[in-house]
Coordinates of C-alpha atoms in Angstrom, one line a residue:
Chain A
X1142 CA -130.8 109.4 -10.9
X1143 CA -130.3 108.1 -7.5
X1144 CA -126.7 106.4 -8.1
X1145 CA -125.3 110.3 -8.0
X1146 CA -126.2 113.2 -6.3
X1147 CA -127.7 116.5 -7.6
X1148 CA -124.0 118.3 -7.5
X1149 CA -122.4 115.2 -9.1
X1150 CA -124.9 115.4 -11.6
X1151 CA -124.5 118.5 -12.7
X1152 CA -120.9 118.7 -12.8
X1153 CA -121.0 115.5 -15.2
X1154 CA -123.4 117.0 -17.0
X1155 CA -122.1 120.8 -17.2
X1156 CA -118.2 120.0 -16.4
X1157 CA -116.3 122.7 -15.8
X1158 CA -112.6 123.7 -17.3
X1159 CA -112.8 121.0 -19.9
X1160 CA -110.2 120.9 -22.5
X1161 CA -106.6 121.6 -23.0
X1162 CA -104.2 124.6 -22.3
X1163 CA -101.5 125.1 -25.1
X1164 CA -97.8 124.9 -24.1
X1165 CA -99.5 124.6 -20.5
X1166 CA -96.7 125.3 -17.1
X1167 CA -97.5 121.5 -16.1
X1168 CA -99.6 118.6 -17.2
X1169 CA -100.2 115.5 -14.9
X1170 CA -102.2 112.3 -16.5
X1171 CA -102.7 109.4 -13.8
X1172 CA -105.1 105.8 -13.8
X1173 CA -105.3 103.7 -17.1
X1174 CA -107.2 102.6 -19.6
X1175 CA -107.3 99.3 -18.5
X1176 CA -108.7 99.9 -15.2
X1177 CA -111.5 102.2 -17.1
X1178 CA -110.2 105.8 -16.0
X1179 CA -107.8 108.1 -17.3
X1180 CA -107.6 111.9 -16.2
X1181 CA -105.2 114.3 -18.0
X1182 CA -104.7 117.7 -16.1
X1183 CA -103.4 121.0 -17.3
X1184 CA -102.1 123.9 -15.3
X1185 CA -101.3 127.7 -16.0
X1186 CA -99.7 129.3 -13.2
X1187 CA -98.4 132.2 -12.9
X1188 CA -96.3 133.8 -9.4
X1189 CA -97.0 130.5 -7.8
X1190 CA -100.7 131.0 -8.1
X1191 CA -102.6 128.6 -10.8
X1192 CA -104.1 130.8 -13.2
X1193 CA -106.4 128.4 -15.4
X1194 CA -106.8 125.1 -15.1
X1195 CA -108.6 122.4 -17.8
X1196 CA -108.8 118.6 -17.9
X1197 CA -109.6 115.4 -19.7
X1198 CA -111.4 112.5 -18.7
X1199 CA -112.1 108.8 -20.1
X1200 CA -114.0 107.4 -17.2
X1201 CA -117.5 107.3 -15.8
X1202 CA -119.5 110.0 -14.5
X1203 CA -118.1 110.1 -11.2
X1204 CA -114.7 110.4 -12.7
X1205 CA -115.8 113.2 -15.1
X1206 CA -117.4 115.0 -12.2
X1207 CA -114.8 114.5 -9.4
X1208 CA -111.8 116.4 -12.2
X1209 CA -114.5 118.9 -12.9
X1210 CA -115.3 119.8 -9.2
X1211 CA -111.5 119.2 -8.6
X1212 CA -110.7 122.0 -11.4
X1213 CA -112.7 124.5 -10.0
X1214 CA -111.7 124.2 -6.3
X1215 CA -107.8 124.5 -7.5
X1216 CA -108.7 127.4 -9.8
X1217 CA -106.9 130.7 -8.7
X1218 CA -105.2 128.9 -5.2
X1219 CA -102.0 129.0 -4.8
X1220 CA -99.5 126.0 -5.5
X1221 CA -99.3 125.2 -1.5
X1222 CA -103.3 125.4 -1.2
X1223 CA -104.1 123.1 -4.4
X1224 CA -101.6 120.8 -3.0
X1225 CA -103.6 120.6 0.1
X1226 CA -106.9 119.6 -1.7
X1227 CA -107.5 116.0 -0.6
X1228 CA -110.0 113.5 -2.8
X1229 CA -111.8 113.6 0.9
X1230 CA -112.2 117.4 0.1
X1231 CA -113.3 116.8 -3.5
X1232 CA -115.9 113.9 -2.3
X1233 CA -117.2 116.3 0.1
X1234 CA -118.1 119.2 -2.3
X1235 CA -119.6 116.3 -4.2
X1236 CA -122.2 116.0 -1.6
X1237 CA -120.8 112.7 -1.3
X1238 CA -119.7 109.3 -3.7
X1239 CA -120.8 105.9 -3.8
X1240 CA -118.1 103.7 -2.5
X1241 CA -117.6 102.1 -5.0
X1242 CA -116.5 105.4 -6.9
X1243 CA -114.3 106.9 -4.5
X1244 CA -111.5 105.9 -6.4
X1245 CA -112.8 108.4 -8.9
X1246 CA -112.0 111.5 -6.0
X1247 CA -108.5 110.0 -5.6
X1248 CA -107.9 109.7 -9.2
X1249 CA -108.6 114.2 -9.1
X1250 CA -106.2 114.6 -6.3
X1251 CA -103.6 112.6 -7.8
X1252 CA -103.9 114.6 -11.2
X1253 CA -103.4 117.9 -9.5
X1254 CA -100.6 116.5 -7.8
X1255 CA -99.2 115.3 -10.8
X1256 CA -100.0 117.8 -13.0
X1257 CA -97.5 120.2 -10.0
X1258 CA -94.7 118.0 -10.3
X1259 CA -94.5 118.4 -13.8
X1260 CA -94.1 121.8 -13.0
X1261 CA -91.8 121.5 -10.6
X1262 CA -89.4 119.3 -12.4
X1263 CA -90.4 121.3 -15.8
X1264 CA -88.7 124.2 -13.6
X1265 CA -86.3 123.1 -11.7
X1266 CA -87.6 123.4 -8.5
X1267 CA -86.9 120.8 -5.6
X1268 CA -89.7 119.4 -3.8
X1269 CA -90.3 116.6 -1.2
X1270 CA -91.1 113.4 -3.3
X1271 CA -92.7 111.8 -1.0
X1272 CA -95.7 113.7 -1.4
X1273 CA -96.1 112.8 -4.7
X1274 CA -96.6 109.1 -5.4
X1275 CA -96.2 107.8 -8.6
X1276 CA -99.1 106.9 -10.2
X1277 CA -99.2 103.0 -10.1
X1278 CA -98.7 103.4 -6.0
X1279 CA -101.4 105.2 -5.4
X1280 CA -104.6 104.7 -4.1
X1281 CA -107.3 104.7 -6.6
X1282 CA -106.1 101.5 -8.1
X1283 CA -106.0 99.8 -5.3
X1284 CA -109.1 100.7 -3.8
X1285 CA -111.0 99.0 -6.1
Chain B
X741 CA -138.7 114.3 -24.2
X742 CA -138.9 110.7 -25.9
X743 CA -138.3 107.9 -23.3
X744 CA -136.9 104.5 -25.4
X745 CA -136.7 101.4 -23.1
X746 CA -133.6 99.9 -24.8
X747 CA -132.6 97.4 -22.3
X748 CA -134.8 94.3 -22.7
X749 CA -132.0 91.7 -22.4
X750 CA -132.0 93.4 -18.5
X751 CA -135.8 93.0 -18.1
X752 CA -138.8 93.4 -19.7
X753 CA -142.2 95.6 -19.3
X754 CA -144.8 92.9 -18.2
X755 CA -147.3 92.5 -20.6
X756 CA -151.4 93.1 -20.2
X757 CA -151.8 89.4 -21.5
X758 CA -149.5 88.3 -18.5
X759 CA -150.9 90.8 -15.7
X760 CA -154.5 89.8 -16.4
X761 CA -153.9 86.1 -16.7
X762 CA -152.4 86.5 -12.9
X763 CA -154.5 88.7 -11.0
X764 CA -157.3 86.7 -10.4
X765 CA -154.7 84.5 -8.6
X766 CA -154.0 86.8 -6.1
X767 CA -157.7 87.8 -5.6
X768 CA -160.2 84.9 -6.1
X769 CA -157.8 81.7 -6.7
X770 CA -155.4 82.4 -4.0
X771 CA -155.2 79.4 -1.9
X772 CA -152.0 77.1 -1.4
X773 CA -151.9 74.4 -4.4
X774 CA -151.4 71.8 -1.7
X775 CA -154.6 72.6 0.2
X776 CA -157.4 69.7 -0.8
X777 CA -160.6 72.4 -0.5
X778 CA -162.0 73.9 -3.5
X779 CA -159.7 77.6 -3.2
X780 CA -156.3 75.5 -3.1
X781 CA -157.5 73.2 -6.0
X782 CA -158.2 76.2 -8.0
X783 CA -154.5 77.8 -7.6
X784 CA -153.5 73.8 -8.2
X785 CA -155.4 74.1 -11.8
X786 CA -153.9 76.7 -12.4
X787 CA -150.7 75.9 -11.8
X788 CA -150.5 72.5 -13.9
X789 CA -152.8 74.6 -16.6
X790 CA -149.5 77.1 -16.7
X791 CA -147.0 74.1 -16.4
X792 CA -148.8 72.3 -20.1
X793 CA -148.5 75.5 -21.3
X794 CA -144.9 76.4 -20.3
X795 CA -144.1 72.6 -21.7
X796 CA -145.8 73.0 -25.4
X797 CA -144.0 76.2 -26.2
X798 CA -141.2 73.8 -26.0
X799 CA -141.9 71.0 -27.3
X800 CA -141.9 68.7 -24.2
X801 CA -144.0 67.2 -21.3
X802 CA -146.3 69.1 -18.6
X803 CA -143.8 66.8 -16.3
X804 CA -140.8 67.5 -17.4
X805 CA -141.3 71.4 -16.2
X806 CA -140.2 72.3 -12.7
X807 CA -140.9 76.0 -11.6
X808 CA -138.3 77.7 -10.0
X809 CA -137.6 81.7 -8.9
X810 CA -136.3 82.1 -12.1
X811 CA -133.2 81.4 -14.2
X812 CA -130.2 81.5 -11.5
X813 CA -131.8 78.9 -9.9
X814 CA -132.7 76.8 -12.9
X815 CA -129.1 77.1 -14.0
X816 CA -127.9 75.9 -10.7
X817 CA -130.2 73.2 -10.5
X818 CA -129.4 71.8 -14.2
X819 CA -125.3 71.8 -13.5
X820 CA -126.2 70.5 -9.2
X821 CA -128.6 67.5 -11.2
X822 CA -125.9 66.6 -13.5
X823 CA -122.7 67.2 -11.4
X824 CA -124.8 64.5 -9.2
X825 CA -125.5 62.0 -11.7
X826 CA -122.3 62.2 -13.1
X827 CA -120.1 61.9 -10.0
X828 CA -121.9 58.7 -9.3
X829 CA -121.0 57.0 -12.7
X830 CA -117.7 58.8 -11.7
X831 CA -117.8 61.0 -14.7
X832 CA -116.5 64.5 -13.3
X833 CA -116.0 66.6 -16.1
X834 CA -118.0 69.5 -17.5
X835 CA -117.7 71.3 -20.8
X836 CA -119.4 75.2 -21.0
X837 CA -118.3 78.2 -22.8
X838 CA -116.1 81.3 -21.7
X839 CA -119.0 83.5 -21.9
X840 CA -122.0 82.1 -20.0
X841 CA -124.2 83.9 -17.9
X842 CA -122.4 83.9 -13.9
X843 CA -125.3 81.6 -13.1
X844 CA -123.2 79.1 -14.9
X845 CA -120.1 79.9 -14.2
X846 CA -120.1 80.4 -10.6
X847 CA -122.1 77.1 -10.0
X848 CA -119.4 75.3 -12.0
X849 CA -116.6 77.7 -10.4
X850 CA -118.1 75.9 -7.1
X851 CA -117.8 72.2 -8.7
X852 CA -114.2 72.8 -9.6
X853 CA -113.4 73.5 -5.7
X854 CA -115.3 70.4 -5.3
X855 CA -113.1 68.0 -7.6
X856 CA -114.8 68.7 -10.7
X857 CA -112.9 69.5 -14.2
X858 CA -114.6 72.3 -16.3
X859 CA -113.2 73.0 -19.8
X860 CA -114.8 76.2 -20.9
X861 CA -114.5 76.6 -25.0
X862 CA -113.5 79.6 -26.4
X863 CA -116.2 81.4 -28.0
X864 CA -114.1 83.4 -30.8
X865 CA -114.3 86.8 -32.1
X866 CA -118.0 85.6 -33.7
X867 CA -119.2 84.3 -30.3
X868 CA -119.7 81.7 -31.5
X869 CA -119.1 77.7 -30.6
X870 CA -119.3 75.1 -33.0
X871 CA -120.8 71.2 -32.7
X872 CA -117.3 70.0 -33.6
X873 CA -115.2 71.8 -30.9
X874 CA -117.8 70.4 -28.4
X875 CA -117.3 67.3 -29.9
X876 CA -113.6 67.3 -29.4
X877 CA -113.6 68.5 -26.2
X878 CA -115.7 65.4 -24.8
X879 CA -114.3 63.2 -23.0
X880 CA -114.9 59.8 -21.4
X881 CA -115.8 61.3 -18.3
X882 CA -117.2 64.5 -19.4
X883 CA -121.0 64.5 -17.7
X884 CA -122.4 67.6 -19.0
X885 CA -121.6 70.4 -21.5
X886 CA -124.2 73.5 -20.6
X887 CA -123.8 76.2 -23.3
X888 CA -125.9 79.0 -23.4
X889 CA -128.6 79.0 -26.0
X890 CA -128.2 82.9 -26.6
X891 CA -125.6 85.1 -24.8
X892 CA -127.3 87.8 -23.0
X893 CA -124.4 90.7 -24.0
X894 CA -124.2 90.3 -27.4
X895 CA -127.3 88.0 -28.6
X896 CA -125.3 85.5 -30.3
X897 CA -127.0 81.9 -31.2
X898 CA -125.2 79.4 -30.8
X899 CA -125.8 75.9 -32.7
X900 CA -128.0 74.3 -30.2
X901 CA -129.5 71.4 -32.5
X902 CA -126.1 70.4 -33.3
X903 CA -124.2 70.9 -29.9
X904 CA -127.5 68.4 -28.9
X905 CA -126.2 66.3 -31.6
X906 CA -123.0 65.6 -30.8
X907 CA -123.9 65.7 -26.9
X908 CA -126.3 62.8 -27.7
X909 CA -124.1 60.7 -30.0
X910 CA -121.5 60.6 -27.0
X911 CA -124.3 59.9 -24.7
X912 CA -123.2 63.2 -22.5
X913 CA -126.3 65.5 -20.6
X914 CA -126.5 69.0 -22.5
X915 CA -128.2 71.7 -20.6
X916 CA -129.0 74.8 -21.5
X917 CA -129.1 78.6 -20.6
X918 CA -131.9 79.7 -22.5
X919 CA -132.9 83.0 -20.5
X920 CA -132.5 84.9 -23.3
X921 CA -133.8 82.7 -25.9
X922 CA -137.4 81.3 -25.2
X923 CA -140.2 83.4 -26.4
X924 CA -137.8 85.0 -28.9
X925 CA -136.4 82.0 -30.6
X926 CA -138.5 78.5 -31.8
X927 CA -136.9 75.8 -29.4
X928 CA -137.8 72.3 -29.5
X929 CA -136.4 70.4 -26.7
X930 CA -137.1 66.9 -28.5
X931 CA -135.8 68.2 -32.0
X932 CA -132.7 69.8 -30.3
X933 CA -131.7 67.2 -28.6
X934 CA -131.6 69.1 -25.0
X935 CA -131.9 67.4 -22.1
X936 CA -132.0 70.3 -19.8
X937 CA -133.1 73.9 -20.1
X938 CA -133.7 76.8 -18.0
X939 CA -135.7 80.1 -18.8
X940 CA -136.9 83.3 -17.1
X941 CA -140.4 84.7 -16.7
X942 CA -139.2 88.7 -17.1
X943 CA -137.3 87.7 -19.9
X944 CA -140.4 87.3 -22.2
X945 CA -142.7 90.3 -20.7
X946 CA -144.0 87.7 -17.7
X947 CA -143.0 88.7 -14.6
X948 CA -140.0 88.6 -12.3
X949 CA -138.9 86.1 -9.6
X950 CA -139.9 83.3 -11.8
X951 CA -138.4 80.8 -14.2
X952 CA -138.6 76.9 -14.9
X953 CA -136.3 74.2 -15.5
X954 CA -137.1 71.8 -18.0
X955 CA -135.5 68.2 -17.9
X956 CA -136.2 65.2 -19.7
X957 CA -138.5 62.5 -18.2
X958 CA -135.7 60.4 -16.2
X959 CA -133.2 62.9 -15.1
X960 CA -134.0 63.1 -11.3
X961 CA -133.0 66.3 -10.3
X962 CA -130.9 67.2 -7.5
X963 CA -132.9 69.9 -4.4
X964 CA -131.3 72.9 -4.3
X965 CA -134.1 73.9 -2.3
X966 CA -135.0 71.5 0.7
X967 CA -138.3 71.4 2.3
X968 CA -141.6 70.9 1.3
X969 CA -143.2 68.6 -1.3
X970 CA -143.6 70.5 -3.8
X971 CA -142.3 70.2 -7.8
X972 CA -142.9 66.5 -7.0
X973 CA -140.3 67.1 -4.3
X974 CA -137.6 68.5 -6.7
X975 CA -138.0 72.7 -5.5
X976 CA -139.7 73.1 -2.2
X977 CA -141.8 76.3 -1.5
X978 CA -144.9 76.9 -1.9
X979 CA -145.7 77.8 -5.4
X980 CA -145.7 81.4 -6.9
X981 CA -148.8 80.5 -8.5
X982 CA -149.5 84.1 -9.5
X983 CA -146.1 84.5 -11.4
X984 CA -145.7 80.7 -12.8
X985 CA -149.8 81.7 -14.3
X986 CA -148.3 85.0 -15.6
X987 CA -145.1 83.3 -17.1
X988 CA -147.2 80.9 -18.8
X989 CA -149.0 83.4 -20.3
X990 CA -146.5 85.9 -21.3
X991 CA -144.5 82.5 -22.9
X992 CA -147.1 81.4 -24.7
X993 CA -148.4 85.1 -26.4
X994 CA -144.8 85.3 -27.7
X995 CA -144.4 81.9 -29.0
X996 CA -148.0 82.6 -30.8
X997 CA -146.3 86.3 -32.3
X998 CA -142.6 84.8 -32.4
X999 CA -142.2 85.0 -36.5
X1000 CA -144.2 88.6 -36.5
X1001 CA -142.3 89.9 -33.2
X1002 CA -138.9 88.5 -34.6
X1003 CA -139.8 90.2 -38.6
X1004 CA -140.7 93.4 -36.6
X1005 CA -137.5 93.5 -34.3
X1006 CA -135.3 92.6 -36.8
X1007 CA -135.7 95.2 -39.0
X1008 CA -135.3 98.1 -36.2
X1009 CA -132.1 96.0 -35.1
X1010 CA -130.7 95.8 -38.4
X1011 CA -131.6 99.7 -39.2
X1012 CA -129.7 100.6 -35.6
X1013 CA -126.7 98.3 -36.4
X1014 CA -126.6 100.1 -39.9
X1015 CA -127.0 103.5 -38.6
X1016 CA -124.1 103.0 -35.6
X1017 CA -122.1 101.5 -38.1
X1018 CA -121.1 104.8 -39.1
X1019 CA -119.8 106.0 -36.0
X1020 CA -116.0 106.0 -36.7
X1021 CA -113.7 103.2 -35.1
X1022 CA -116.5 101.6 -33.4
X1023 CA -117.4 97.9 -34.0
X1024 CA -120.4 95.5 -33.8
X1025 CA -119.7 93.1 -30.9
X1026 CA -120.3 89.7 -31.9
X1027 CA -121.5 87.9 -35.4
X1028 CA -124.4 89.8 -36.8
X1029 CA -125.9 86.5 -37.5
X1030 CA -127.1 84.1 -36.1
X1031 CA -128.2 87.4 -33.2
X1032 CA -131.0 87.5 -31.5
X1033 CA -133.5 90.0 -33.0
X1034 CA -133.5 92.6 -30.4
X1035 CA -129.6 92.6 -30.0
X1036 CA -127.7 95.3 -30.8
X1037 CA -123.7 95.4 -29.0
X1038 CA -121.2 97.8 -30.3
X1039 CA -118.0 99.4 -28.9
X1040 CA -117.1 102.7 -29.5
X1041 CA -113.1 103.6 -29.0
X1042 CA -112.1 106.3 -26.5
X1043 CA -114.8 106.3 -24.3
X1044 CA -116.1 105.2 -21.7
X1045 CA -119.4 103.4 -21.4
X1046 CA -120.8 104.5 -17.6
X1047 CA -120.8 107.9 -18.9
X1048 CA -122.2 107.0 -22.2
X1049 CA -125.4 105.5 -20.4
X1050 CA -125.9 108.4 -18.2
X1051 CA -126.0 111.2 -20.8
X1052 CA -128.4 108.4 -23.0
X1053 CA -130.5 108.1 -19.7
X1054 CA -130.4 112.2 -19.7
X1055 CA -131.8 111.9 -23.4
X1056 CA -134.5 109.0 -22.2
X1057 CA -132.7 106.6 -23.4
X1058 CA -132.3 103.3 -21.4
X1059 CA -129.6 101.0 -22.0
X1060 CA -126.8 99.4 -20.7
X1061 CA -123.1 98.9 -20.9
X1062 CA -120.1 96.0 -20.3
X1063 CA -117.9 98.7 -18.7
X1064 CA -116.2 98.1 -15.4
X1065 CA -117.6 100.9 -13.8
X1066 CA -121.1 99.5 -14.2
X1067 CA -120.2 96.3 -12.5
X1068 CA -118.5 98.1 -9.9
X1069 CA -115.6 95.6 -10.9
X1070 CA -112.2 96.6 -11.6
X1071 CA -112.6 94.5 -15.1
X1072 CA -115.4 95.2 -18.0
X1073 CA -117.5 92.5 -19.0
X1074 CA -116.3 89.1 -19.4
X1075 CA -118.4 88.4 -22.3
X1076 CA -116.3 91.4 -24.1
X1077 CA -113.1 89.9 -23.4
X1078 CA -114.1 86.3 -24.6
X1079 CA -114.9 88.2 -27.7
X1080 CA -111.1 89.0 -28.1
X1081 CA -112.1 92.8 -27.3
X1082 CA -108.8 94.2 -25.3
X1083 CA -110.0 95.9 -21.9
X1084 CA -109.8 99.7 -22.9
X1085 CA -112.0 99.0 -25.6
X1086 CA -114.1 96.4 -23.8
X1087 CA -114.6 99.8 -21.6
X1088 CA -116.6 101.8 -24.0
X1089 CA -119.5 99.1 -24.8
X1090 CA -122.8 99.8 -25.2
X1091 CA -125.8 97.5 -25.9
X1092 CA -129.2 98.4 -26.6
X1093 CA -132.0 95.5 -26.9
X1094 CA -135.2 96.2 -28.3
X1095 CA -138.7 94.5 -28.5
X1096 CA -141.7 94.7 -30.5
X1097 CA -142.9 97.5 -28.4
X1098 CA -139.9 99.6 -30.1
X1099 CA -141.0 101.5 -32.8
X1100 CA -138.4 103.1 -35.9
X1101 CA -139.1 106.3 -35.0
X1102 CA -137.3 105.3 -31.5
X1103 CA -134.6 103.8 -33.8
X1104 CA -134.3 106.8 -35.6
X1105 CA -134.5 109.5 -32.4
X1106 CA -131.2 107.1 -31.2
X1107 CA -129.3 107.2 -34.2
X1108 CA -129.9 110.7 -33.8
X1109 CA -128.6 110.8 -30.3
X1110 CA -125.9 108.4 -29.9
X1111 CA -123.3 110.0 -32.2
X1112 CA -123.3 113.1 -30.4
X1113 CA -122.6 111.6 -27.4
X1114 CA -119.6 109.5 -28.6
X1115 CA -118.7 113.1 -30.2
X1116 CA -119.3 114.8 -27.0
X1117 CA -117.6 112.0 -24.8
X1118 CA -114.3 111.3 -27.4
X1119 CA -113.7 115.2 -27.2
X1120 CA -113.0 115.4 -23.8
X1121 CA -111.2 112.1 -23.9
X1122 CA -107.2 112.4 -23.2
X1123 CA -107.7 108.3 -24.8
X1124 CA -109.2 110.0 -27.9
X1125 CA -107.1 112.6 -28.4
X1126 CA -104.0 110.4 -28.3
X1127 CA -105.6 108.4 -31.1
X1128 CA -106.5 111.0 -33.0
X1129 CA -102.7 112.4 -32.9
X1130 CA -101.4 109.2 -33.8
X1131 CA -99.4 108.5 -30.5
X1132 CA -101.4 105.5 -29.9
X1133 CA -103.1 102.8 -32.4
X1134 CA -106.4 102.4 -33.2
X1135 CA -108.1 98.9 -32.3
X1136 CA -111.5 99.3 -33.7

């Protein structure tokens, strides 16, 4: 289908690292029903380096593919480097969005993030805030 | 692989019946219908041969049919004619519904910014009007009430003899939308008391890019096109004699097969709203009768339609869906939320519309299909699996 390319295509249609990790190190869920998208993320990490990763997603195909590519670029980084993974990054190895779906790419990159600080404050460790915007701030449901 | 087309409130396959009838009017009979030599006068005959025929399946008068590019524009000509009339009488409000086609509501959106009042009813979980709450919403200065003789979502009928009725007794114009209605549903415009109606050529098998208005002998109606004499001055262009022939055509073969196409699609409608019945917390959308025959609308709880269509699509399935994402709105379908449905539910929609080209082994093949790809979809749904722990209610 020409809406989506072949990658996102395939990671809609084979998504990788669905499901759920018991008692999981953090879990991060960002967007709403409402709006149409909901991502749930689940982290396993182990010396500061994320060990297995699932997700779940209510959302369209974009969304679905965008937590699946985002999963498997995070998978065995570090903390700092999944951090660093921007929705640009996830778009790109995407081979690309329609605009009107970008949102989706932001919605990954906010999971991951959120799915950290859970970590973080799970564990007591300090971090700057101000990289992690709360969920109703942040992009994707603006962009709209 | 099976391929199902399952989307014929979208569009339809143009039948042979149309195609053939047109042809010839783009090879042999393709002058202009206002040249006076012999080529022209043939695209002319053909073109008041289609607008009789357009008129019968209707019940009204070869003049009373102005062709248009399809249904938009017939909608927006019907509410323009009457916003007109009325405003001169000084009669400047409007009565619709909540879940008309945009055609409708934008065009009266536009009239509000223009010092018009538009009360639009609510159309109830049933979507459904009734004659008496048109009734009571007229006023004295009320000029139109345009409801929708079929909502193209969920296929809902909605009393159109008696909303004529009541329109008539209060000496108000009623137009209306009925896209999704002709060649599937017996109108009579005299019967029905309609003073306006529009339709759609690719709405009956004819082709696209084509539609007429119909409007009672007397009604002048108001250009939305300027130009040209054409439409006896009403819709300037030069005719699309080719697609007005193949509308004609396409209308009248389903209005000769309407009780035998509307048996037929019944029963595969009624089998697939039994079979998807079963699907846990999922729920027809809209009365199951009065429903066009084709119509079938459900949501399904947890999911999410755009993702729904693409895995059908993957399955050759075609169908199509209220959810946001398909819209490329924030906000699902509007229709959906008249309906009462709340917005995450609204989400996971799906509506499959079938014609007498459908067959029950199609029916079958989907009722096959669909459930696992709720399954599939709800289990990697954080939505579904909150439901299914009990942290969140059920709706459906």
């Amino acid at each position: 289908m020409a809406l989506y390319t072949d990658i996102v295509m395939d990671h809609f249609m084979n998504p990788r690292n669905v499901g759920s990790i018991e008692n999981a190190d953090g879990v991060g869920e960002v967007g709403n029903a409402k709006c149409g998208d909901i991502m749930k993320m689940y982290l396993k990490i182990k010396d500061d380096k994320i060990e297995d990763v699932k997700f779940e997603t209510f959302g369209c195909g974009s969304a679905i593919a965008s937590s699946s590519m985002a999963t498997e670029m995070i998978k065995g980084k570090t903390i700092e480097e999944a951090l660093n993974v921007t929705n640009k990054d996830v778009v790109d190895a995407l081979g690309g969005l329609p605009a009107h779906k970008l949102h989706c790419s932001v919605l990954a990159e906010e999971a991951v993030k959120s799915a950290v600080k859970d970590y973080y404050d799970k564990n007591g460790i300090a971090y700057d805030k101000k990289k992690f915007p709360e969920c109703e701030n942040c992009e994707s449901c603006r962009m709209v | 692989m099976m391929k199902i087309y399952a989307d014929n409130a979208a569009t339809t396959k143009m039948s042979g019946v149309a195609l053939e009838a047109m042809l010839p009017y783009m090879t042999e009979h393709y002058g202009n219908p206002s040249s006076l030599y012999t080529i022209g006068q043939e695209a002319k005959e053909g073109l008041e041969a289609a607008r009789a025929t357009v008129a019968s399946c209707i019940g009204a008068q070869p003049r009373e049919i102005t062709f248009t590019s399809g249904g938009s524009e017939a909608d927006n000509q019907a509410i323009r004619t009457a916003a007109v009339i009325g405003a001169r009488k000084g009669k400047k409000h409007i009565i619709s519904t909540k879940f008309e086609h945009h055609a409708v509501l934008h065009t009266l959106a536009k009239l509000e910014k223009e010092g018009f009042e538009v009360t639009l009813l609510d159309v109830h979980e049933t979507g459904l009007v009734t004659a008496q709450e048109v009734k009571d919403a007229i006023r004295e200065d009320t000029c139109l009430v345009t409801i929708m003789f079929a909502n193209n979502e969920i296929g809902t009928i909605q009393p159109i003899a008696e909303i004529g009725k009541v329109c008539h007794e209060a000496g108000v114009l009623f137009h209306t939308d009925a896209v999704q209605a002709a060649g599937h549903v017996a109108i009579d415009v005299n019967a029905m008391n309609i003073d306006m109606l529009s339709m759609s050529g690719h709405k009956f098998h004819g082709p696209k890019g084509v539609g007429a208005l119909y409007a009672r002998r007397g009604i002048i109606l108001t250009n939305i096109i300027e130009g040209g004499a054409q439409e006896r001055g009403k819709r300037a262009g030069t005719e699309n004699v080719p697609g007005i022939v193949g509308m004609a055509a396409a209308l009248k073969d389903a209005c000769d097969h309407l009780d035998e196409n509307a048996k037929k699609v019944t029963a595969l409608r009624d089998r697939l709203i039994e079979g998807l019945s079963e699907i846990p917390h999922c729920a027809l959308n809209g009365a199951k009768a009065p429903r066009l025959p084709g119509n079938v609308n459900f949501c399904f709880e947890g999911i999410e339609g755009e993702s729904l269509l693409l895995l059908l699509d993957a399955k050759g399935i075609s169908a199509s869906s209220g959810s946001a994402c398909t819209s490329g709105s924030l906000d699902p379908s509007h229709v959906l939320l008249a309906i009462g449905r709340p917005h995450e539910v609204a989400h996971g929609s799906l509506r499959l519309t079938l014609c007498e080209e459908n067959t029950m082994e199609e029916v079958e093949y989907m009722l096959k299909e669909i459930p696992q790809v709720v399954t599939y979809l709800r289990n990697m749904s954080p939505v579904w699996k909150e439901l299914e722990r009990g942290e969140k209610q059920f709706m459906l």
